[in-house]
XYZ file of C-alpha atoms in Angstrom:
565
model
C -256.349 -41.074 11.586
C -257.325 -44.629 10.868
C -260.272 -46.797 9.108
C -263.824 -45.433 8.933
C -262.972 -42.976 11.343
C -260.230 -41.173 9.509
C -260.702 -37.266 8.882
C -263.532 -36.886 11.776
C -262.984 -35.093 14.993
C -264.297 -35.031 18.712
C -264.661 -32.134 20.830
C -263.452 -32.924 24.487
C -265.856 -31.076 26.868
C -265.268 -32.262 30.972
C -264.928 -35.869 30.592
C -264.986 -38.322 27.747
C -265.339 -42.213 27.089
C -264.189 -43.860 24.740
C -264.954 -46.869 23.807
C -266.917 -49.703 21.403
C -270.607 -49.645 22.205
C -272.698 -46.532 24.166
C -272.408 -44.985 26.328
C -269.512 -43.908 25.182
C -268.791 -40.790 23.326
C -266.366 -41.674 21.166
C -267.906 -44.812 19.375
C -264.976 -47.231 17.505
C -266.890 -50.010 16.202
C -263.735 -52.401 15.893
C -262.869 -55.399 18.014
C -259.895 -54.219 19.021
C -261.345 -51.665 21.258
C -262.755 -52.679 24.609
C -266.717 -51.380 25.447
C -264.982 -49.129 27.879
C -261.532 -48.359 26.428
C -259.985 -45.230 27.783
C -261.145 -41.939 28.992
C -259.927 -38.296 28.044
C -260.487 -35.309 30.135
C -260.493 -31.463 30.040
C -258.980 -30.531 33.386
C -258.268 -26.938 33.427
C -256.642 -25.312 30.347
C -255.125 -28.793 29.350
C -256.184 -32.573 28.297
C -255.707 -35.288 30.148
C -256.080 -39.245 29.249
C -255.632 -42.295 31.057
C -257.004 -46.328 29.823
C -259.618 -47.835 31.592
C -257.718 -51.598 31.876
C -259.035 -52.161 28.153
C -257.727 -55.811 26.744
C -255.912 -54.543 23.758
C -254.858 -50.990 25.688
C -253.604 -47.383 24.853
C -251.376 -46.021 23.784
C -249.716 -42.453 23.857
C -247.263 -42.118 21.116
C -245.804 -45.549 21.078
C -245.917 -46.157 24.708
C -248.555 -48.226 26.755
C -250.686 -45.838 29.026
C -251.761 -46.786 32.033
C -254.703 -46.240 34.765
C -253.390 -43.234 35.354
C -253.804 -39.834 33.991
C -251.144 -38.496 31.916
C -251.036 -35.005 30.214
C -251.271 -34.585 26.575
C -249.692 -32.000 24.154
C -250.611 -31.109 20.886
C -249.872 -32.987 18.798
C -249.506 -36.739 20.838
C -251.119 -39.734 18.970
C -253.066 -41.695 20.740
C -254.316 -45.533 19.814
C -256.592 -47.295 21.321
C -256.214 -51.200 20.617
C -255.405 -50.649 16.794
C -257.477 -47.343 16.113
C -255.234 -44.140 15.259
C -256.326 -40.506 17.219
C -254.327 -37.366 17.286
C -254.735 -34.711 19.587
C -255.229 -31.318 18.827
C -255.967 -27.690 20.729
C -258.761 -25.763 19.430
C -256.263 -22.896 17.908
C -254.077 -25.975 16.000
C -254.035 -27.085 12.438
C -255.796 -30.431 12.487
C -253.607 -33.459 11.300
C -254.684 -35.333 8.809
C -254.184 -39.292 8.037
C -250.862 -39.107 6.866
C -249.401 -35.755 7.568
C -246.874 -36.793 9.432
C -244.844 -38.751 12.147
C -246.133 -38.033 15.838
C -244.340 -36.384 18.414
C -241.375 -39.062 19.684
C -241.709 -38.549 23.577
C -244.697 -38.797 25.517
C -246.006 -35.558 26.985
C -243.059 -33.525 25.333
C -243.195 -30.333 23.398
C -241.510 -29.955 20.431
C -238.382 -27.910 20.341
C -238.115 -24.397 19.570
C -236.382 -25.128 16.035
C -239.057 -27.670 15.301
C -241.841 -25.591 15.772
C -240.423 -22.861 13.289
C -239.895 -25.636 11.139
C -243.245 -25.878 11.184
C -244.688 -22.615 10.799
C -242.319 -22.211 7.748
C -244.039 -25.406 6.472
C -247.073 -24.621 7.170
C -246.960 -20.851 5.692
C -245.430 -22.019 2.625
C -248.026 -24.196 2.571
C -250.907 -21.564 2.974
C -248.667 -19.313 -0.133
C -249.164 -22.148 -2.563
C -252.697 -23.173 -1.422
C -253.455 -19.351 -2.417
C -251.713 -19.541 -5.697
C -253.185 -22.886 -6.791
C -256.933 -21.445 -5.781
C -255.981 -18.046 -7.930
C -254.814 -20.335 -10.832
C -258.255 -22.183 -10.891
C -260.098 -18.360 -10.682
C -257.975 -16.941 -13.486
C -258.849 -19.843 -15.720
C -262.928 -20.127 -14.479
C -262.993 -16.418 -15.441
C -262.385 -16.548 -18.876
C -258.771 -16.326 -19.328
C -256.804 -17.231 -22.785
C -256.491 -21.033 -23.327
C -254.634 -21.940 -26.004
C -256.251 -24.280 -28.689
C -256.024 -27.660 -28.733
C -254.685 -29.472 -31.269
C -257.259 -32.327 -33.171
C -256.724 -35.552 -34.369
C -257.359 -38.916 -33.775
C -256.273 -39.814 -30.284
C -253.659 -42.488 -29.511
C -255.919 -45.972 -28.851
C -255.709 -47.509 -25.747
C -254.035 -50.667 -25.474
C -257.587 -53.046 -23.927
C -255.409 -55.325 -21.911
C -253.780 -52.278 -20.229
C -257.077 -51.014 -19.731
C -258.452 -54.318 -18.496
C -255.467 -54.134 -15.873
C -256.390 -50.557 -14.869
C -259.822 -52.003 -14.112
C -258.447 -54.417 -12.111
C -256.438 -52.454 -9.870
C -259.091 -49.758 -9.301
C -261.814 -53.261 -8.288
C -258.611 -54.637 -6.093
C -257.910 -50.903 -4.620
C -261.605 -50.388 -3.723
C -262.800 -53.677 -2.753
C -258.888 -53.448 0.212
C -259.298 -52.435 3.258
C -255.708 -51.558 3.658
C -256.733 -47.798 3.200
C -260.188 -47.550 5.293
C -263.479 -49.601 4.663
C -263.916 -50.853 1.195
C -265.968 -49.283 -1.477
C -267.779 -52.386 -2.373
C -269.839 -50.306 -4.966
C -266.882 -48.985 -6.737
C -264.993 -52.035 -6.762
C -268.406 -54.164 -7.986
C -268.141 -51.527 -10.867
C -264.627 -51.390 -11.840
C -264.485 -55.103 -12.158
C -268.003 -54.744 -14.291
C -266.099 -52.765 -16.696
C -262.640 -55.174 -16.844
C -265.828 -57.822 -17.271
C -267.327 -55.934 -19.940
C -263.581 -56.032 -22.176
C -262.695 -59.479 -21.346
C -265.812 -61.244 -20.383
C -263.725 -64.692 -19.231
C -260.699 -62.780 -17.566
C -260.571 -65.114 -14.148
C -259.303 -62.401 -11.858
C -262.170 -60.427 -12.509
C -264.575 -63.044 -12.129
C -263.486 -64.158 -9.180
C -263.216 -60.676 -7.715
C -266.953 -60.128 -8.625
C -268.208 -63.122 -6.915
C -266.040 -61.984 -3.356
C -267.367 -58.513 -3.925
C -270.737 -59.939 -4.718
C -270.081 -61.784 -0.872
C -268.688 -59.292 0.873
C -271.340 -56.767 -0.580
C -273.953 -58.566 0.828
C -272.466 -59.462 4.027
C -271.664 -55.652 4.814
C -275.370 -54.993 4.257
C -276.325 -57.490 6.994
C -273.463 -56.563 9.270
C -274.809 -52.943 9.532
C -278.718 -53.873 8.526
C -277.905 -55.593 12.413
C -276.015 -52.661 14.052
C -278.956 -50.942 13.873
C -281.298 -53.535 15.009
C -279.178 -53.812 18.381
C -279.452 -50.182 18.954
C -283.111 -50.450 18.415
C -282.913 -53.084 21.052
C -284.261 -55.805 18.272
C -281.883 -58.576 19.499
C -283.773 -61.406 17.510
C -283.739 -59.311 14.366
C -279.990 -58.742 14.787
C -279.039 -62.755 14.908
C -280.855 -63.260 11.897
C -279.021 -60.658 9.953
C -275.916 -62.080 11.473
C -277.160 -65.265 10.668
C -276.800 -64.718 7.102
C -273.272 -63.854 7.083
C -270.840 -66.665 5.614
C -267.811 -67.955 7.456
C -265.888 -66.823 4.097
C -266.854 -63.476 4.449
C -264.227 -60.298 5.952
C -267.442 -59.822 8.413
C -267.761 -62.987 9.978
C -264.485 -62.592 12.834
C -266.299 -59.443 13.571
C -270.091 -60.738 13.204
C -269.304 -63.609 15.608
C -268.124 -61.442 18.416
C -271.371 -59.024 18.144
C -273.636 -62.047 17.695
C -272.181 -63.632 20.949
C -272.670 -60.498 22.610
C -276.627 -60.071 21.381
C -277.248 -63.654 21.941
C -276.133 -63.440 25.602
C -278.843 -60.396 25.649
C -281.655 -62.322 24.215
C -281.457 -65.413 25.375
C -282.294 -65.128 28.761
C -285.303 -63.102 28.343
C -286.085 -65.481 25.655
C -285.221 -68.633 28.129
C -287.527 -67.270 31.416
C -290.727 -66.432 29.295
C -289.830 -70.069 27.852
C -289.602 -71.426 31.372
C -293.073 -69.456 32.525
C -294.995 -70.683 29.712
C -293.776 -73.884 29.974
C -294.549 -74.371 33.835
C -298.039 -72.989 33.040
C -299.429 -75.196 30.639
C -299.123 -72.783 27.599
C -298.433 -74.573 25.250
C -298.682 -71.999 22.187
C -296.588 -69.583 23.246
C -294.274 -71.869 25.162
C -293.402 -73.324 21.423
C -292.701 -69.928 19.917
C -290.618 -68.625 22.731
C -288.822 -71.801 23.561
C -287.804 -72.061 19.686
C -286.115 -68.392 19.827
C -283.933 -69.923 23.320
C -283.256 -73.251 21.925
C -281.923 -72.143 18.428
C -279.166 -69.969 20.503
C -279.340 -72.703 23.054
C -278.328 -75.888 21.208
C -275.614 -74.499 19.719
C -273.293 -75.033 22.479
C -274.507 -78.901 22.583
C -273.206 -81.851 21.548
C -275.442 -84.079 19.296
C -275.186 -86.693 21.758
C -277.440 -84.320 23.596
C -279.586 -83.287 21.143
C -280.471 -86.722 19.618
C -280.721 -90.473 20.499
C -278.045 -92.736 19.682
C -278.107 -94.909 16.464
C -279.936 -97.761 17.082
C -282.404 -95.910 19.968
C -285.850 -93.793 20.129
C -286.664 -90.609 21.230
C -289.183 -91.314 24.631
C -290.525 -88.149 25.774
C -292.474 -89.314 28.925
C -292.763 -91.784 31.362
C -290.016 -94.676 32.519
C -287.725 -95.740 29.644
C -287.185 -98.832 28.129
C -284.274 -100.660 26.181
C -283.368 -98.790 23.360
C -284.713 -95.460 24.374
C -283.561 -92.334 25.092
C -283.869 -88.608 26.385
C -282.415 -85.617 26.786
C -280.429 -84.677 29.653
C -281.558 -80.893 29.726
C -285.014 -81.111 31.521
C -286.284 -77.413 29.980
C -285.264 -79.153 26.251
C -287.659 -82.222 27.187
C -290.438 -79.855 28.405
C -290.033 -78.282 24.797
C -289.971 -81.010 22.747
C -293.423 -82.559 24.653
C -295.104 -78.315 24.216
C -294.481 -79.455 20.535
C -296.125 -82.526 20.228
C -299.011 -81.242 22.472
C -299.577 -78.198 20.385
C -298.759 -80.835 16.598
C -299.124 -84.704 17.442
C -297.382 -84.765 13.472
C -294.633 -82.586 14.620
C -291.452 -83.550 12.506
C -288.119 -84.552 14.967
C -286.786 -80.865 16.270
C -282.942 -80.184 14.827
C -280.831 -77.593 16.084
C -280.306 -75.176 13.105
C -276.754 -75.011 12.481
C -275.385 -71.588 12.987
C -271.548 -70.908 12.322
C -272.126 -67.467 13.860
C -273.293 -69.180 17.156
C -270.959 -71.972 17.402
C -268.824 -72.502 20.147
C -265.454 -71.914 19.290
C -264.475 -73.973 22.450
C -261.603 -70.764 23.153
C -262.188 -70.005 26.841
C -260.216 -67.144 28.765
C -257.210 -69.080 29.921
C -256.229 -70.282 26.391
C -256.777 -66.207 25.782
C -254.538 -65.427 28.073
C -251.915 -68.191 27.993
C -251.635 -67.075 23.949
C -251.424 -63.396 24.742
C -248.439 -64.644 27.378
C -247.049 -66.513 25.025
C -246.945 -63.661 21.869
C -245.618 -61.002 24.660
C -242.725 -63.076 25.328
C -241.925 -63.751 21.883
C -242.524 -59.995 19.987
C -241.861 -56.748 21.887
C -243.589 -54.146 19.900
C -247.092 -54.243 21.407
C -248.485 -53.321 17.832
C -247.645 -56.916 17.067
C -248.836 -58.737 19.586
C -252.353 -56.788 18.946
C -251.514 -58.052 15.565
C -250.688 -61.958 16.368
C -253.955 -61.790 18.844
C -256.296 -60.364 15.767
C -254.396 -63.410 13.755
C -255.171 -66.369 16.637
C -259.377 -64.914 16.616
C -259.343 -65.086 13.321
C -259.249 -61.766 12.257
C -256.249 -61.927 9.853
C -257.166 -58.325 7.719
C -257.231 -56.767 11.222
C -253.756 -58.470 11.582
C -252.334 -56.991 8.485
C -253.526 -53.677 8.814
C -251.718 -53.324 12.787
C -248.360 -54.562 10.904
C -248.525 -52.062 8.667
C -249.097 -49.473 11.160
C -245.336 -50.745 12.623
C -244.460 -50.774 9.212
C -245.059 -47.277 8.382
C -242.996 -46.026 12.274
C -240.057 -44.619 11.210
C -238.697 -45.119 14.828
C -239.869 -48.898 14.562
C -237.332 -49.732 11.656
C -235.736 -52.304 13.637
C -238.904 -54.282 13.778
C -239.754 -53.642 9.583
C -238.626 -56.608 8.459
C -240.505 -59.073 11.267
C -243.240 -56.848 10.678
C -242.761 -57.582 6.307
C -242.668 -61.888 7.492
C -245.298 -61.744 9.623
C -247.867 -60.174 7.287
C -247.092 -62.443 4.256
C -247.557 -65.364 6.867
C -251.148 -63.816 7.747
C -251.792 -63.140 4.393
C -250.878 -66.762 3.526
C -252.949 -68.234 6.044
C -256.055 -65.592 5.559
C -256.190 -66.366 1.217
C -254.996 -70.123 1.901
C -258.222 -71.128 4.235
C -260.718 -68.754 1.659
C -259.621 -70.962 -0.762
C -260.157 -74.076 0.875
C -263.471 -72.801 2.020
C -264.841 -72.040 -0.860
C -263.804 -75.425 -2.552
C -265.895 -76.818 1.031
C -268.643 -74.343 -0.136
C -268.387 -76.142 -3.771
C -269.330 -79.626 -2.081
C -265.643 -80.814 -3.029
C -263.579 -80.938 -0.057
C -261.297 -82.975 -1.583
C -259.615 -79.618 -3.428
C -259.229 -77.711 -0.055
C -256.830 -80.507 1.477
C -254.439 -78.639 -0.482
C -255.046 -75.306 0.587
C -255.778 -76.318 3.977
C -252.953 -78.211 4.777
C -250.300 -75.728 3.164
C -252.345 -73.072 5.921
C -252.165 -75.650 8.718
C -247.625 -75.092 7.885
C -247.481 -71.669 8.196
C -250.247 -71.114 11.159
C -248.164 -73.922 13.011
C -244.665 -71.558 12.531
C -247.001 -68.872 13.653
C -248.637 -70.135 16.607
C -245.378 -72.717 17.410
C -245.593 -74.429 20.680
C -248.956 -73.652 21.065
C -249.850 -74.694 17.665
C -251.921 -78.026 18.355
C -252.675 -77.352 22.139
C -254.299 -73.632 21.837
C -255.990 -73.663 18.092
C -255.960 -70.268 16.143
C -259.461 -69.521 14.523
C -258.616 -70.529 10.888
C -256.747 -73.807 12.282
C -259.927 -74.957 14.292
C -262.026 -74.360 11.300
C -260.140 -76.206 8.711
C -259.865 -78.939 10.862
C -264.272 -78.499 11.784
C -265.162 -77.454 7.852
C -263.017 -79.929 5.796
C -264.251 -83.020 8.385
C -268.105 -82.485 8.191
C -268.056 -81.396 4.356
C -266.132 -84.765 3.877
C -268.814 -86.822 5.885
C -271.519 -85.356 4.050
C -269.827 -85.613 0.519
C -269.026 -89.383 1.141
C -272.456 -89.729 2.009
C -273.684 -88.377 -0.659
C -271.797 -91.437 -2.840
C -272.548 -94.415 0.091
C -275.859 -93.296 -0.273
C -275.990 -93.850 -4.071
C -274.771 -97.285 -3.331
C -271.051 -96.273 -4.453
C -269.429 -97.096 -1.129
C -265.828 -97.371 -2.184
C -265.765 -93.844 -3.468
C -267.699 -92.793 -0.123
C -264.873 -94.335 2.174
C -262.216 -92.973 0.475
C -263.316 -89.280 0.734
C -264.469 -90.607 4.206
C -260.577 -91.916 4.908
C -259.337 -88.664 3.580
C -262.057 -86.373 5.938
C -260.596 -88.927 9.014
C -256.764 -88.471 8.320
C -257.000 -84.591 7.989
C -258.921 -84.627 11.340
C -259.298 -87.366 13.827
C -261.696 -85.072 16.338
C -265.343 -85.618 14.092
C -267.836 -88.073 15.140
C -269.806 -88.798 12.441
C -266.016 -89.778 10.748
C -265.284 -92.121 13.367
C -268.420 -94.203 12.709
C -268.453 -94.517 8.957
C -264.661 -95.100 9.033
C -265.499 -97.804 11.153
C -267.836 -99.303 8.920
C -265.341 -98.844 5.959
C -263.034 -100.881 8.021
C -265.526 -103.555 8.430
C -266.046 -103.832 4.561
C -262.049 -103.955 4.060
C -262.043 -107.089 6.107
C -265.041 -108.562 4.152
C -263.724 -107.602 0.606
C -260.631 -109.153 1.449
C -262.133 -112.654 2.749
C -263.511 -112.547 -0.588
C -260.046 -112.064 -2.472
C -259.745 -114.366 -5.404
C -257.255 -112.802 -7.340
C -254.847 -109.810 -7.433
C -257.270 -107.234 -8.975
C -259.429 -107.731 -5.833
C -257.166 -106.021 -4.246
C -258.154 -102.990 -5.082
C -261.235 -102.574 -3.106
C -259.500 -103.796 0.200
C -257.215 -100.666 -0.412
C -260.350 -98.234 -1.019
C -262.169 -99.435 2.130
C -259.095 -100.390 4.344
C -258.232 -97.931 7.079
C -255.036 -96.907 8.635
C -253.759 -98.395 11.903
C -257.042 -101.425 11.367
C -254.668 -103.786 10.741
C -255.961 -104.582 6.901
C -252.891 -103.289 5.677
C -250.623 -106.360 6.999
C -253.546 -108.729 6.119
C -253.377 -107.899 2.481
C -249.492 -107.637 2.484
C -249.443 -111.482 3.700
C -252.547 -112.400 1.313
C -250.244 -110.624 -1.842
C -247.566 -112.944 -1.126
C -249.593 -115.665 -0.555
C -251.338 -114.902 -4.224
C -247.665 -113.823 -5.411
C -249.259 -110.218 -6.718
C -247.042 -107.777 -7.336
């Protein structure tokens, strides 16, 4: 009833899984469903269905099933993490997304006045599907028409007409109503393009659809390299997928899962080749495992300190260093036996791969803490999609509650909570795209009006238990402001390179490349204001000083000292 899988049906012959990945037989690609989710059985002349302890769990019109079997009637809706089925007997009329409220009890039949209800309904319906189809025959078959009158038709107003474009590109490119149209969309917001060529909605639309476009592509262009069993094809697809992109929340989850595949077939032909001597292919495979490897390491592991060399072999001297990881050292000396001009190895970065640093218990401890707080278990699917990330996922289960009749009491949470989400979701895509931009300067903005409403999401467990988007604005806006101040030190215009390095450091404390080059900008405060000699000078103490270095009561005794304003 829901998302891709809307209008298709599955025949239930003995016993049936359902579930993410194969084996199942019922395949919902969608990370609310669990690999193996719930199974539904023919037992006799009736259905039967029962979940299989699935994270997000089932349930049977409204209520959460459990390990047990329970009977189904005609009728009964069943949902499996956020995905919509309805069950039907062979001799029923097949629902269709949208035809209607389910049944209201679990298990029950309808009553009698209901169900005649229902035929009326349904054979009125049938009496005016036959007259509309004899309408269309009468007038295919030659029947009078009367003659249209000619003219010169009314002109259309071209900013209406730009609108209607726009709508149609916003309504395809949504995936409030199933999986975007991203060909549709690209060509609806062609045509607004092609009446107002600078109109900024559509131009920015056309660049997201442009994205999202491509990202789709990759996303399923590595679905079907991980049912061909071609894990390493599949990362690099994934690979290619933006952090700004709809696909990433649910690329990362499939590339953890295909990286935990290849990697340790990758990592013991590595290890063989290695403790054989072979170099060659010892290179080639170790390269696959350490790519997928490194990503869960700290620099500090991956490469010597400032102020220390790399020493492969032998005892080690001052000022040199190695790795801790004794199959990464083994690597690194393959390489310069197999190319004595080999340049330094780096760990590609990989925001696909990264560790999010979001183990189990913080899973858990948020799930308590969002089943305390909301009751409807549609929301806390909902607030659990949010804290991964997956804020569109989010929306869509709220309007699900939304749309429940029965639910009314829950509308209006339901109504705050999704323009919070939404908030959050179009706040951190604008910030990342400014970050994308090299100016990270304009997403403080963004980010720190998201950073509000995630913490009245998330409340207690705001700063302890990080939601996705928090974690990356905090990651993204820190390492985009070390390399953009960088970019200016480097060009010898230091002042301008500590203050977007003070502004990087005050958003977020936790980077270590910020913590060095703030330090440094603290050391040139103190110098620049030794060499104060008047109260313009000032001015550069303030762009290098940091706060809490204690330059800040300095100056304020040197300005009265000077008598500057």
């Amino acid at each position: 009833m829901t998302g891709p899988w809307a209008g298709k049906s599955y025949p239930i012959n003995g016993t049936v899984l359902v579930g993410r990945a194969p084996p199942a037989a019922v395949v919902l690609d969608d990370d609310s469903v669990s690999r193996k989710h719930a199974e539904v059985k023919r037992e006799g002349s009736g259905v039967i269905a029962r979940d299989l302890g699935s994270a997000n769990g089932t349930l049977l019109n409204g209520e959460l099933l459990g390990e047990e079997f329970v009977d189904l009637q005609p009728g009964d809706v069943l949902q499996f993490g956020v995905v919509e089925m309805t069950y039907e007997a062979a001799d029923t009329p097949s629902r269709r997304p949208g035809a209607g409220a389910a049944p209201a009890r679990r298990g029950g039949r309808a009553a009698p006045e209901a169900d005649k209800k229902r035929k009326l309904l349904v054979v009125a319906g049938g009496v005016i599907a036959l007259l509309a189809v004899a309408a269309v025959v009468k007038t295919s078959i030659g029947a009078p028409q009367k003659a249209q009158k000619t003219g010169p038709a009314a002109p259309l107003d071209p900013a209406a007409q730009v609108q209607e474009f726009l709508s149609e590109c916003r309504s395809y490119s949504s995936n409030e109503m199933g999986a975007p149209d991203w060909d549709r969309a690209e060509k609806a917001c062609e045509q607004a393009l092609d009446m107002d060529p600078i109109n900024a909605e559509a131009n920015t639309l056309v660049r997201r659809i442009k994205l999202e476009k491509e990202a789709f592509g990759n996303f399923e262009a590595a679905k079907k390299a991980i049912e061909l069993n071609r894990e390493k094809d599949a990362l690099e697809y994934l690979r290619k997928i933006p952090k700004e992109s709809e696909y990433f929340r649910r690329a990362r989850s499939k590339a953890k899962e295909t990286a935990e595949q290849f990697v340790e077939r990758a990592k013991f032909d590595c290890n063989r080749y290695l403790n054989n001597s072979q170099w060659g292919p010892a290179v080639q495979r170790c390269q696959q495992y350490m790519e997928v490897w490194c990503q869960k390491q700290s620099k500090e592991d991956l490469e010597p300190p400032i102020g220390q060399t790399l020493r492969l072999e032998g005892g080690l001297r001052k000022n040199e260093w190695r790795p801790k990881d004794a199959m990464f050292v083994k690597f690194l000396v393959a390489r310069n036996r197999v190319d004595r001009n080999a340049q330094p190895w780096t760990c590609p970065v990989s925001d696909i791969l990264q560790e999010d640093g979001l183990g189990v218990d913080q899973a858990s401890e948020v799930r308590a803490m969002f089943a305390k707080r909301y009751a409807p278990k549609l929301v806390q699917a909902a607030m659990m999609d949010y804290w991964n990330g997956r804020g569109s996922e989010a929306m869509a289960t709220l309007q699900k509650l939304r749309s429940k009749e029965d639910q009314a009491q829950y509308h209006q949470l339901a109504d705050d909570l999704i323009r919070d989400v939404s908030n959050v979701d179009q706040l951190f895509k604008t910030g990342e795209s400014s970050i994308t931009n090299d100016d990270p300067e304009r997403a403080v903005a963004p980010f720190k009006d998201a950073l509000a409403t995630d913490k009245r999401i998330m409340a207690e467990l705001a700063e302890s238990h990080l939601s996705f988007y928090r974690k990356n604005m905090f990651q993204d806006l820190a390492a985009s402001a070390y390399l953009r101040g960088k970019h200016f030190a480097d060009r010898e215009d230091r002042r301008r390179g500590c203050r977007i390095w003070k502004m990087g450091f005050d958003f977020y404390k936790g980077n270590t490349n910020l913590n060095r080059v703030v330090a440094f900008c603290s050391t040139q405060a103190q110098n620049a204001l030794n060499n104060v000699g008047g109260c313009s000078d000032f001015q550069a103490v303030e762009d290098y000083a940091v706060p809490g270095d204690g330059i800040a009561e300095q100056m304020a005794a040197k300005k009265a000292e000077l008598k500057c304003r």
